[in-house]
């Protein structure tokens, strides 16, 4: 069983391979009447788009999205969602399949090559086929629609650690995220990372990263206990992103080292509109799987890119020993371009849960 | 929308509150013909059962499970699953509702009290109602059935860190997990933890923990890309356990600090039966969301119990300031009794994905 | 894969066999705050209950329902739904397993005996096990909760044809449905049916029936195109009832014999509140899978009970020829007691779609 | 909530409107390794394609399908499914939106116009938008892939009654279905229908039809009790086709007029391979929701096309009285082109249930 659909009320299904003619998403369950055209989606795809700096892959893709259905402009009015499925398509233009011909018979360690063969009996090896992170473009496109459903929420995703070098939380300024090629909110760290990533790139090595995403403005009450808790859904959403190996909500693993007193989030009288005030947010905005009205805080660990120039022991499809040295065009740190994907998945989970909450609780 | 069902092919639905008459699970999609009676389930419930040592809550529950449907002994043969829903019921016997009467009007910080009120308008406050970890007994019972579906898999869950004190990986001996009240595989650490937990208990404080679960024997090929990846499903399964704040697969967050060379899992020629040999397992047995045949390794962070004797600022349902000091019977470290739950969730995800794989790939 | 859950937002999962200790349902997704206790459910179970007239099976079951979770009376107030799963349980008390011992090795024609064996390899043959219509008690119980969600809707299900003898539409009076043991809205037909059914019963024969269900008050706009159209969901709901072989919406098969002019449902200006007026309702209240505001009309064909005294050719589990003559306690016309089940399924589909509509369209 | 996905293991999601740039389907869960290219799909689309005889709409559409993902030809071999989502796209080429401009403000009786407005607040009125039967092209395309999964099954769908004129069952010859423009298996009836449909077309009137579909070769054991019974799933699949108002399995409504003796399907010793022999098939090949190994027989009632030239009372969006006389290009009998859709839905349900059965029962 193949599961290429995400979500419960606001759902999207993606399709496409790295080197096929196109990739896309079908968004189902979107409320009607939302103004939507390609310009609402394209900026988010542009943020994830390859080839924009020397710190990411040099594959060139316009990633131009086309809305194929589900919108209508009635009598000269603005184009709006109709409540029917919204099909999105992004054509692939710079596939260069020849780069990958030699891996047809060899398993790249750390990639899904062997696992796909073990599962399906064979695989589309061109650029990793369906297992390529190129699929995440479809998530980002769907995420742009999700944002329209949750205008009350402000999202910010950023790299908070790269190659083991963390940002200075005191120096963090979210307004600077777009000023550097790393989605880094600490200008000093961004400067240091230039050198780090450039060195990795030149060495044919790679680096990991930690991405943090904060959602402000989520009202208390979203989340569906007990098997679609908001934090559980976020965990699945994030762990399902290519190269992700860990997810934390709030203090995450650090909470396991605190005492109950240290980890407490005291509550104080608040206002009619904003709900209670909280003196801390160790919980990351979620209790019992339900949002508390505090900012939702999620952290995601990306492993270093598995494609490196250093030869690594591997085997062929026939089981013979070989060595793999991955040439071609790769991101030296996949966590960077993973940042807009993390933000998109946060939007997708929240939009879905806003509608889920409305379904049961009116 | 309330979501109390977990799984895709092998599914279970749980019900019940901490202080209701009973709790239970309905397991659907179980293959027919598996020998099953209560004795296959009870030992796992006993491992999670409260009141067994001074290091856990003193609530006394027999947690005796009763199978209400879905099994049949044909003509004197052994009782077997019939392929129809298996209903499991566990009666609550030691509710002591009076312990909780004072929290009806007050929100316990760190608990789901406020979030449930915000979502549903009111709540069953007796022992936390549905948000109580008592619900996890139903998961453990369902997990015992899941184990029957995956006899090829060996599971081991254990506490690898408690109150910030980690086990010595060199001294780790899985055969000792049952020898101490902490599911600790390092006898020396278990000794230290006795003091740690006892002090926390006497101080009315609490401690966090990290639980690790390893599944050996999972063949390559389980997992459903791209939105039901095996790691994503595990992440949801684990993050959905009460008090969990973080999940790692393989090296997890540590992988974000490695270089591509350090993080590589070299492959070597293996055997016909066992598949390739791997020289390392940074990936934790999953690539591209699909099992690789290596052991699946998952780590789960439990926050310290929110119920502590130290007064914490809070508010009443009417929004007035108050302080909460939680008396009653609580686990000083919920991660301990969370360990069998982690193992059960691993079994449930794997059983589901074994059947999912069979559905598509025969 | 076994599917014992029905619904999308308002879902229920049933369990239990004809001769097990109990049967039940877990209702998930119910809105919070609805007043609910056993007395809201029992009358509907009583309507379906066996042993109430000589025209139905003589099996005696109290069918007393018990609510096991999901409700709470806060501080002396009325017991209300909390938004968590509502578990319902009905104990079996009059199983008489010995009646069925001889069918363990023989397939009853028209029953699911052979099909279950072919699917699952063996079966719980006591009273038909899970395939028994006794399972529908759980649907009726869940349906009683569904009714609370749609107070704007009035439901009426009745037998409109029995043994080929149809009611007189001119003489139809819905207020008389409860005055006879056949859920018949035409007193003259009810009188005739007494003789028909009594003769069938004495002859050890059986009769079929057609049940009609009308839902008034459904607002325009419920239904989820294109694969959960309101009529498609009703068709599945009704066809899934034991012994049902046909479903019609509106004019049904008769519409296939009309011209476009004859089948038209002209629309006329209506009122702000009630929407447009319609001059006819050939469509049965649904267009494009969405309710139009007209009464929803559904008709359901029940085959004659397969259990008859006349010997019918059959085979044993070993494939040898035999004859089956079904003694024991059976309904001579299962359509009669199927009537409350039809009404329950209508309620369940409508409640689900009210919430589904709210999820997407606010 | 919008539901544009059908199926459980073998699932497809469709998108597109009558007058949008294209329509399509994403097929998920298809087993890997099946040979597939466009030529496996196109013939089925051609059978449903408009404009092929004077008895159907004159809209001209090539309905050329393009496979956008999910297939791969490895090293010169045949193109095969990879187990990843198969995206199918069909461009619209002959939209003529101007034909529909006048219905923007008027509700066509019998169409979904009013219902969509009531649900979504506005609608894409061009050719009926999403509610157009043009969407069924996507089902037929997906159905062609489903057929590859069930090579053991032979499908035959045909019109058995048109405008109230039924075929002669004695004269039925399935090999003649393709010899006439009506999918009629009785050549004499086909001749009569020429006149019937031609007259309706010239009069601007329309006719209904009954389509029958028989699936032979389905082994015993498919079907998922109790809420995804094979007959219930077929009922939903068929009732969800545009213009369908009734569904029967086996004898359907006629069974309600038979006695138990008349309706019996006696079983006789069969063969190891073929299973038991049945002396009759009143049940239509399904018992207890599970296939019995007999041919599965389903009948589907199509109402007459709602678009007719005779003026019918209606209202405008503003609620004013008007009359609607539908010009433009329409099928005088939608049941004809509905026939390949019925066959496709049968294939889709059976393929899904073959995989569902494999998931649970191996």
mmCIF file of N, CA, C and O in Angstrom, chain D residues 83 85 113 146 149 217 362:
data_model
loop_
_atom_site.group_PDB
_atom_site.id
_atom_site.type_symbol
_atom_site.label_atom_id
_atom_site.label_comp_id
_atom_site.label_asym_id
_atom_site.label_seq_id
_atom_site.Cartn_x
_atom_site.Cartn_y
_atom_site.Cartn_z
ATOM 1 N N UNK D 83 4.998 1.310 -8.331
ATOM 2 C CA UNK D 83 4.454 1.297 -6.975
ATOM 3 C C UNK D 83 4.225 2.692 -6.427
ATOM 4 O O UNK D 83 3.686 2.846 -5.327
ATOM 5 N N UNK D 85 2.692 6.822 -7.099
ATOM 6 C CA UNK D 85 1.418 7.294 -7.667
ATOM 7 C C UNK D 85 1.480 7.460 -9.178
ATOM 8 O O UNK D 85 2.448 7.998 -9.719
ATOM 9 N N UNK D 113 -26.851 22.450 -10.135
ATOM 10 C CA UNK D 113 -26.591 23.893 -10.056
ATOM 11 C C UNK D 113 -26.981 24.486 -8.705
ATOM 12 O O UNK D 113 -26.174 25.138 -8.036
ATOM 13 N N UNK D 146 -6.956 -0.540 -12.914
ATOM 14 C CA UNK D 146 -7.504 -1.544 -11.992
ATOM 15 C C UNK D 146 -7.619 -2.907 -12.664
ATOM 16 O O UNK D 146 -7.377 -3.948 -12.040
ATOM 17 N N UNK D 149 -4.871 -5.410 -12.381
ATOM 18 C CA UNK D 149 -4.669 -6.064 -11.083
ATOM 19 C C UNK D 149 -5.516 -7.319 -10.965
ATOM 20 O O UNK D 149 -5.219 -8.200 -10.163
ATOM 21 N N UNK D 217 -15.302 -14.797 -12.657
ATOM 22 C CA UNK D 217 -13.940 -15.154 -12.303
ATOM 23 C C UNK D 217 -13.479 -14.609 -10.964
ATOM 24 O O UNK D 217 -12.337 -14.853 -10.557
ATOM 25 N N UNK D 362 -3.629 -12.604 3.585
ATOM 26 C CA UNK D 362 -2.362 -13.107 3.034
ATOM 27 C C UNK D 362 -2.459 -13.653 1.633
ATOM 28 O O UNK D 362 -3.537 -13.778 1.090
#
